[in-house]
mmCIF file of C-alpha atoms in Angstrom:
data_model
loop_
_atom_site.group_PDB
_atom_site.id
_atom_site.type_symbol
_atom_site.label_atom_id
_atom_site.label_comp_id
_atom_site.label_asym_id
_atom_site.label_seq_id
_atom_site.Cartn_x
_atom_site.Cartn_y
_atom_site.Cartn_z
ATOM 1 C CA MET A 1 0.063 -0.106 0.054
ATOM 2 C CA ARG A 2 1.075 3.451 -0.542
ATOM 3 C CA ILE A 3 1.097 6.003 2.613
ATOM 4 C CA THR A 4 1.374 9.359 2.898
ATOM 5 C CA ILE A 5 1.803 11.652 5.955
ATOM 6 C CA VAL A 6 1.550 15.378 5.432
ATOM 7 C CA GLU A 7 3.186 16.633 8.867
ATOM 8 C CA ASP A 8 4.948 19.814 9.035
ATOM 9 C CA GLU A 9 6.605 19.042 11.959
ATOM 10 C CA ASP A 10 10.019 16.657 11.597
ATOM 11 C CA THR A 11 9.877 14.878 14.658
ATOM 12 C CA ASP A 12 6.133 13.957 14.335
ATOM 13 C CA ALA A 13 6.394 12.838 10.596
ATOM 14 C CA GLU A 14 9.453 10.565 11.907
ATOM 15 C CA LEU A 15 8.359 8.710 14.508
ATOM 16 C CA LEU A 16 4.739 8.292 12.991
ATOM 17 C CA GLY A 17 6.585 7.067 9.622
ATOM 18 C CA ARG A 18 8.788 4.613 11.759
ATOM 19 C CA LEU A 19 5.205 2.957 13.643
ATOM 20 C CA ILE A 20 3.639 2.890 10.250
ATOM 21 C CA ARG A 21 6.783 0.849 8.921
ATOM 22 C CA GLU A 22 7.197 -1.364 11.853
ATOM 23 C CA TYR A 23 3.510 -2.159 11.699
ATOM 24 C CA ALA A 24 3.959 -3.341 7.902
ATOM 25 C CA ASP A 25 6.755 -5.231 8.637
ATOM 26 C CA ARG A 26 5.096 -7.074 11.741
ATOM 27 C CA SER A 27 1.727 -7.975 9.376
ATOM 28 C CA GLY A 28 3.646 -9.095 6.160
ATOM 29 C CA ARG A 29 2.697 -6.124 4.161
ATOM 30 C CA ALA A 30 4.381 -3.812 1.625
ATOM 31 C CA ALA A 31 3.793 -0.096 2.212
ATOM 32 C CA ALA A 32 5.684 2.775 0.924
ATOM 33 C CA VAL A 33 5.874 5.586 3.234
ATOM 34 C CA ASP A 34 6.491 9.169 1.442
ATOM 35 C CA ARG A 35 5.916 12.679 3.493
ATOM 36 C CA TYR A 36 5.197 16.285 2.394
ATOM 37 C CA THR A 37 5.512 19.180 5.189
ATOM 38 C CA ASP A 38 2.488 20.868 3.731
ATOM 39 C CA PRO A 39 -0.625 20.118 1.731
ATOM 40 C CA GLN A 40 0.259 22.435 -0.946
ATOM 41 C CA ALA A 41 3.446 20.780 -1.552
ATOM 42 C CA PHE A 42 0.957 17.689 -1.749
ATOM 43 C CA PHE A 43 -1.327 18.843 -3.982
ATOM 44 C CA ASP A 44 1.540 20.299 -6.329
ATOM 45 C CA SER A 45 2.895 16.882 -6.490
ATOM 46 C CA ARG A 46 3.339 14.753 -9.387
ATOM 47 C CA SER A 47 3.233 11.608 -7.575
ATOM 48 C CA ASP A 48 0.636 8.853 -7.954
ATOM 49 C CA ALA A 49 -2.204 9.418 -5.440
ATOM 50 C CA PRO A 50 -1.600 7.009 -2.031
ATOM 51 C CA ASP A 51 -3.783 4.763 -0.469
ATOM 52 C CA VAL A 52 -3.763 5.754 2.664
ATOM 53 C CA LEU A 53 -3.203 9.624 3.584
ATOM 54 C CA PHE A 54 -2.156 10.623 7.282
ATOM 55 C CA LEU A 55 -2.964 14.292 7.228
ATOM 56 C CA ASP A 56 -1.875 17.065 10.367
ATOM 57 C CA ILE A 57 -4.706 18.927 11.138
ATOM 58 C CA CYS A 58 -3.208 22.348 12.542
ATOM 59 C CA MET A 59 -0.526 23.729 9.695
ATOM 60 C CA PRO A 60 0.024 26.958 8.693
ATOM 61 C CA GLY A 61 -1.691 27.891 5.535
ATOM 62 C CA ILE A 62 -3.677 25.151 4.487
ATOM 63 C CA ASN A 63 -4.614 23.542 7.957
ATOM 64 C CA GLY A 64 -5.720 19.611 6.938
ATOM 65 C CA MET A 65 -9.607 20.162 7.335
ATOM 66 C CA GLU A 66 -9.513 22.725 4.695
ATOM 67 C CA ALA A 67 -7.294 20.015 2.423
ATOM 68 C CA ALA A 68 -9.532 17.180 3.333
ATOM 69 C CA ARG A 69 -12.393 19.114 2.134
ATOM 70 C CA ARG A 70 -10.356 20.135 -1.007
ATOM 71 C CA ILE A 71 -9.578 16.009 -1.580
ATOM 72 C CA ARG A 72 -12.990 14.896 -0.892
ATOM 73 C CA GLU A 73 -13.984 17.454 -4.147
ATOM 74 C CA ASN A 74 -12.481 14.481 -6.721
ATOM 75 C CA ASN A 75 -11.465 11.656 -4.295
ATOM 76 C CA SER A 76 -14.463 9.964 -2.617
ATOM 77 C CA ARG A 77 -12.264 6.902 -1.645
ATOM 78 C CA LEU A 78 -9.018 7.991 -0.265
ATOM 79 C CA ILE A 79 -8.296 6.213 3.387
ATOM 80 C CA ILE A 80 -7.814 9.892 5.181
ATOM 81 C CA VAL A 81 -6.386 9.180 8.824
ATOM 82 C CA PHE A 82 -6.549 12.854 11.032
ATOM 83 C CA VAL A 83 -3.437 13.397 13.190
ATOM 84 C CA THR A 84 -3.625 16.049 15.759
ATOM 85 C CA ASN A 85 -2.397 17.450 19.163
ATOM 86 C CA MET A 86 -6.367 17.912 20.472
ATOM 87 C CA VAL A 87 -8.961 15.081 20.173
ATOM 88 C CA GLN A 88 -11.761 17.724 19.679
ATOM 89 C CA TYR A 89 -11.070 18.813 16.033
ATOM 90 C CA ALA A 90 -10.947 15.450 15.266
ATOM 91 C CA VAL A 91 -14.346 15.096 15.855
ATOM 92 C CA ASP A 92 -14.992 17.254 12.766
ATOM 93 C CA GLY A 93 -13.838 14.607 10.281
ATOM 94 C CA TYR A 94 -16.527 12.846 10.265
ATOM 95 C CA SER A 95 -17.670 15.606 8.095
ATOM 96 C CA VAL A 96 -14.949 14.484 5.358
ATOM 97 C CA GLN A 97 -16.036 10.804 6.342
ATOM 98 C CA ALA A 98 -12.368 10.288 8.016
ATOM 99 C CA THR A 99 -11.557 6.951 8.751
ATOM 100 C CA ASP A 100 -10.359 7.799 12.222
ATOM 101 C CA PHE A 101 -7.636 9.709 14.262
ATOM 102 C CA ILE A 102 -4.107 9.162 15.995
ATOM 103 C CA VAL A 103 -3.345 11.691 18.933
ATOM 104 C CA LYS A 104 0.157 13.105 18.853
ATOM 105 C CA PRO A 105 2.222 11.906 19.510
ATOM 106 C CA ALA A 106 1.690 8.991 18.101
ATOM 107 C CA SER A 107 1.977 5.530 19.976
ATOM 108 C CA ALA A 108 2.398 2.128 19.033
ATOM 109 C CA ALA A 109 -0.804 1.055 20.307
ATOM 110 C CA SER A 110 -2.581 3.777 18.270
ATOM 111 C CA VAL A 111 -0.984 3.361 14.884
ATOM 112 C CA ASN A 112 -1.539 -0.532 15.412
ATOM 113 C CA ARG A 113 -5.562 0.326 15.896
ATOM 114 C CA VAL A 114 -5.386 2.538 13.408
ATOM 115 C CA MET A 115 -3.523 0.554 10.722
ATOM 116 C CA ASP A 116 -5.696 -2.450 11.378
ATOM 117 C CA ARG A 117 -8.980 -0.903 10.217
ATOM 118 C CA VAL A 118 -7.454 0.950 7.267
ATOM 119 C CA CYS A 119 -6.464 -2.651 5.961
ATOM 120 C CA ALA A 120 -10.005 -4.279 7.087
ATOM 121 C CA ILE A 121 -11.282 -1.751 5.038
ATOM 122 C CA MET A 122 -8.822 -2.303 1.704
ATOM 123 C CA ASP A 123 -9.009 -5.664 2.372
ATOM 124 C CA ALA A 124 -13.062 -5.968 1.911
ATOM 125 C CA ASP A 125 -13.293 -3.795 -1.264
ATOM 126 C CA SER A 126 -11.828 -6.711 -3.090
ATOM 127 C CA GLU A 127 -14.925 -8.107 -3.476
ATOM 128 C CA LYS A 128 -16.832 -4.628 -4.104
ATOM 129 C CA LYS A 129 -18.435 -3.240 -7.552
ATOM 130 C CA ILE A 130 -18.355 0.222 -9.001
ATOM 131 C CA SER A 131 -20.231 1.607 -11.621
ATOM 132 C CA VAL A 132 -18.838 2.724 -14.912
ATOM 133 C CA LYS A 133 -20.699 4.543 -17.397
ATOM 134 C CA ASP A 134 -19.744 4.296 -21.344
ATOM 135 C CA SER A 135 -19.158 7.544 -22.711
ATOM 136 C CA VAL A 136 -20.322 6.099 -26.316
ATOM 137 C CA SER A 137 -23.580 4.750 -25.303
ATOM 138 C CA GLY A 138 -24.465 6.580 -22.035
ATOM 139 C CA LYS A 139 -25.013 2.956 -20.788
ATOM 140 C CA VAL A 140 -24.175 2.578 -17.066
ATOM 141 C CA SER A 141 -22.404 -0.742 -16.096
ATOM 142 C CA MET A 142 -21.620 -2.049 -12.501
ATOM 143 C CA LEU A 143 -18.356 -3.721 -12.524
ATOM 144 C CA SER A 144 -17.258 -6.330 -10.458
ATOM 145 C CA VAL A 145 -13.704 -5.341 -8.981
ATOM 146 C CA GLY A 146 -12.145 -8.846 -10.005
ATOM 147 C CA ASP A 147 -13.942 -8.521 -14.343
ATOM 148 C CA ILE A 148 -11.680 -5.951 -14.757
ATOM 149 C CA TYR A 149 -8.074 -6.571 -16.690
ATOM 150 C CA TYR A 150 -6.559 -3.229 -16.377
ATOM 151 C CA VAL A 151 -7.209 0.031 -17.356
ATOM 152 C CA GLU A 152 -5.447 2.432 -19.774
ATOM 153 C CA VAL A 153 -5.547 5.975 -19.828
ATOM 154 C CA SER A 154 -4.907 8.448 -23.536
ATOM 155 C CA LEU A 155 -5.597 12.443 -22.767
ATOM 156 C CA HIS A 156 -7.894 11.668 -20.411
ATOM 157 C CA ARG A 157 -10.154 9.103 -22.389
ATOM 158 C CA LEU A 158 -10.059 5.693 -20.259
ATOM 159 C CA THR A 159 -10.330 2.037 -21.388
ATOM 160 C CA TRP A 160 -11.344 -0.281 -19.416
ATOM 161 C CA HIS A 161 -10.208 -4.021 -20.152
ATOM 162 C CA THR A 162 -12.718 -6.078 -18.247
ATOM 163 C CA LYS A 163 -14.354 -9.972 -19.154
ATOM 164 C CA SER A 164 -17.077 -8.696 -20.339
ATOM 165 C CA GLY A 165 -15.292 -6.758 -23.455
ATOM 166 C CA ASN A 166 -14.101 -3.242 -23.611
ATOM 167 C CA ILE A 167 -15.671 0.526 -21.834
ATOM 168 C CA ALA A 168 -14.550 3.550 -22.953
ATOM 169 C CA ASP A 169 -14.846 6.501 -20.285
ATOM 170 C CA TRP A 170 -13.460 9.737 -19.132
ATOM 171 C CA GLY A 171 -11.422 10.776 -16.537
ATOM 172 C CA THR A 172 -7.612 9.939 -14.465
ATOM 173 C CA LEU A 173 -5.807 7.172 -13.953
ATOM 174 C CA ASP A 174 -5.138 8.396 -10.305
ATOM 175 C CA ALA A 175 -9.333 9.043 -10.115
ATOM 176 C CA VAL A 176 -9.729 5.182 -11.076
ATOM 177 C CA ARG A 177 -6.977 4.441 -8.437
ATOM 178 C CA GLY A 178 -9.285 5.668 -5.649
ATOM 179 C CA LYS A 179 -12.014 3.563 -6.849
ATOM 180 C CA LEU A 180 -10.248 0.020 -6.831
ATOM 181 C CA PRO A 181 -8.255 -2.039 -3.674
ATOM 182 C CA ALA A 182 -4.744 -1.249 -4.356
ATOM 183 C CA LYS A 183 -3.252 -4.618 -2.745
ATOM 184 C CA VAL A 184 -4.885 -6.169 -6.012
ATOM 185 C CA PHE A 185 -4.418 -3.137 -8.819
ATOM 186 C CA SER A 186 -0.957 -1.929 -8.674
ATOM 187 C CA ARG A 187 0.253 0.991 -12.045
ATOM 188 C CA CYS A 188 2.877 -0.357 -14.422
ATOM 189 C CA HIS A 189 3.075 2.494 -16.370
ATOM 190 C CA VAL A 190 1.616 6.384 -16.583
ATOM 191 C CA SER A 191 -1.172 5.445 -18.965
ATOM 192 C CA TYR A 192 -2.303 1.606 -17.646
ATOM 193 C CA LEU A 193 -3.700 0.779 -14.225
ATOM 194 C CA VAL A 194 -3.222 -3.260 -14.082
ATOM 195 C CA ASN A 195 -4.846 -6.160 -12.005
ATOM 196 C CA LEU A 196 -2.245 -8.458 -10.484
ATOM 197 C CA ALA A 197 -4.813 -10.954 -10.757
ATOM 198 C CA TYR A 198 -4.510 -11.487 -14.097
ATOM 199 C CA VAL A 199 -0.448 -10.938 -14.909
ATOM 200 C CA LYS A 200 0.509 -13.953 -16.217
ATOM 201 C CA GLU A 201 4.202 -13.247 -17.503
ATOM 202 C CA MET A 202 6.652 -10.483 -16.706
ATOM 203 C CA LYS A 203 9.205 -9.816 -19.287
ATOM 204 C CA LYS A 204 12.105 -7.186 -19.129
ATOM 205 C CA ASP A 205 9.834 -4.104 -20.461
ATOM 206 C CA SER A 206 6.589 -5.178 -20.323
ATOM 207 C CA VAL A 207 3.952 -7.322 -18.692
ATOM 208 C CA VAL A 208 1.362 -10.236 -20.118
ATOM 209 C CA VAL A 209 -2.157 -9.366 -18.236
ATOM 210 C CA ALA A 210 -4.967 -11.378 -19.709
ATOM 211 C CA GLY A 211 -3.274 -11.947 -22.720
ATOM 212 C CA GLU A 212 -2.054 -8.291 -23.875
ATOM 213 C CA THR A 213 1.121 -7.154 -23.846
ATOM 214 C CA ILE A 214 1.156 -3.755 -21.722
ATOM 215 C CA PRO A 215 4.782 -1.421 -21.059
ATOM 216 C CA VAL A 216 6.324 -1.345 -17.831
ATOM 217 C CA SER A 217 8.457 2.157 -17.352
ATOM 218 C CA ARG A 218 11.600 2.588 -15.591
ATOM 219 C CA SER A 219 9.993 5.067 -13.403
ATOM 220 C CA GLN A 220 7.026 2.327 -12.133
ATOM 221 C CA LYS A 221 8.769 -0.867 -12.424
ATOM 222 C CA LYS A 222 10.149 -0.986 -8.562
ATOM 223 C CA ASN A 223 6.983 -0.491 -7.241
ATOM 224 C CA PHE A 224 4.726 -2.561 -9.332
ATOM 225 C CA CYS A 225 7.351 -5.523 -9.090
ATOM 226 C CA ALA A 226 7.240 -4.916 -5.627
ATOM 227 C CA ASP A 227 3.341 -5.050 -5.574
ATOM 228 C CA LEU A 228 2.972 -8.067 -7.643
ATOM 229 C CA ALA A 229 5.595 -9.745 -5.620
ATOM 230 C CA LYS A 230 3.499 -9.463 -2.668
ATOM 231 C CA TYR A 231 0.304 -10.070 -4.041
ATOM 232 C CA LEU A 232 1.571 -13.325 -5.248
ATOM 233 C CA GLY A 233 3.543 -14.208 -1.821
ATOM 234 C CA GLU A 234 -0.103 -13.585 -0.398
ATOM 235 C CA GLY A 235 -0.895 -16.621 -2.341
ATOM 236 C CA ARG A 236 -4.011 -14.462 -3.721
#
């Protein structure tokens, strides 16, 4: 899973990141953790959207609550966990569908509790269905996550490759990632999001997914291979 911490205090960020990594090691889950010192830097970054966002509430400039409201305008699926010095601020998190909160300084017990909940949510997502509207016919289809081979994008035009055929759509892969379970789907290229269950062969610069050969970019290869190894290691 990909986890981002937005925290302006170095000591708090380092402690939280260490506790998250320790949890991942104990639970056998792959976790990539990065950090930004303020919400604007996070918004300005060109990195893939994370699966989980640990967001400090009290920061100069854009505070954590306002940042969460902006995120919810385009992404209803991102798991948000607030980090705060004052519990009363965390109550407002319900207005932006926050999953949980941690009181600073973070402790192993609080991080373990939150991460248990986060992982349960992500695991449950693997059985869900999502709606996709065909941009050509206008028909809305309910797709089982397990029936999606991969999704590709070109100039904001999406193509969902599924067991029942291809569906044309409009949007971005970042938005698509927010709807799909991170433990099953991984980005192998700026233009492709792959269902790891259908990976049949890994080549030097490409991957075979449900009989189709898809490029693997240098920038995405390390994370994609790690995601694939983790998926296969769980025997899924």
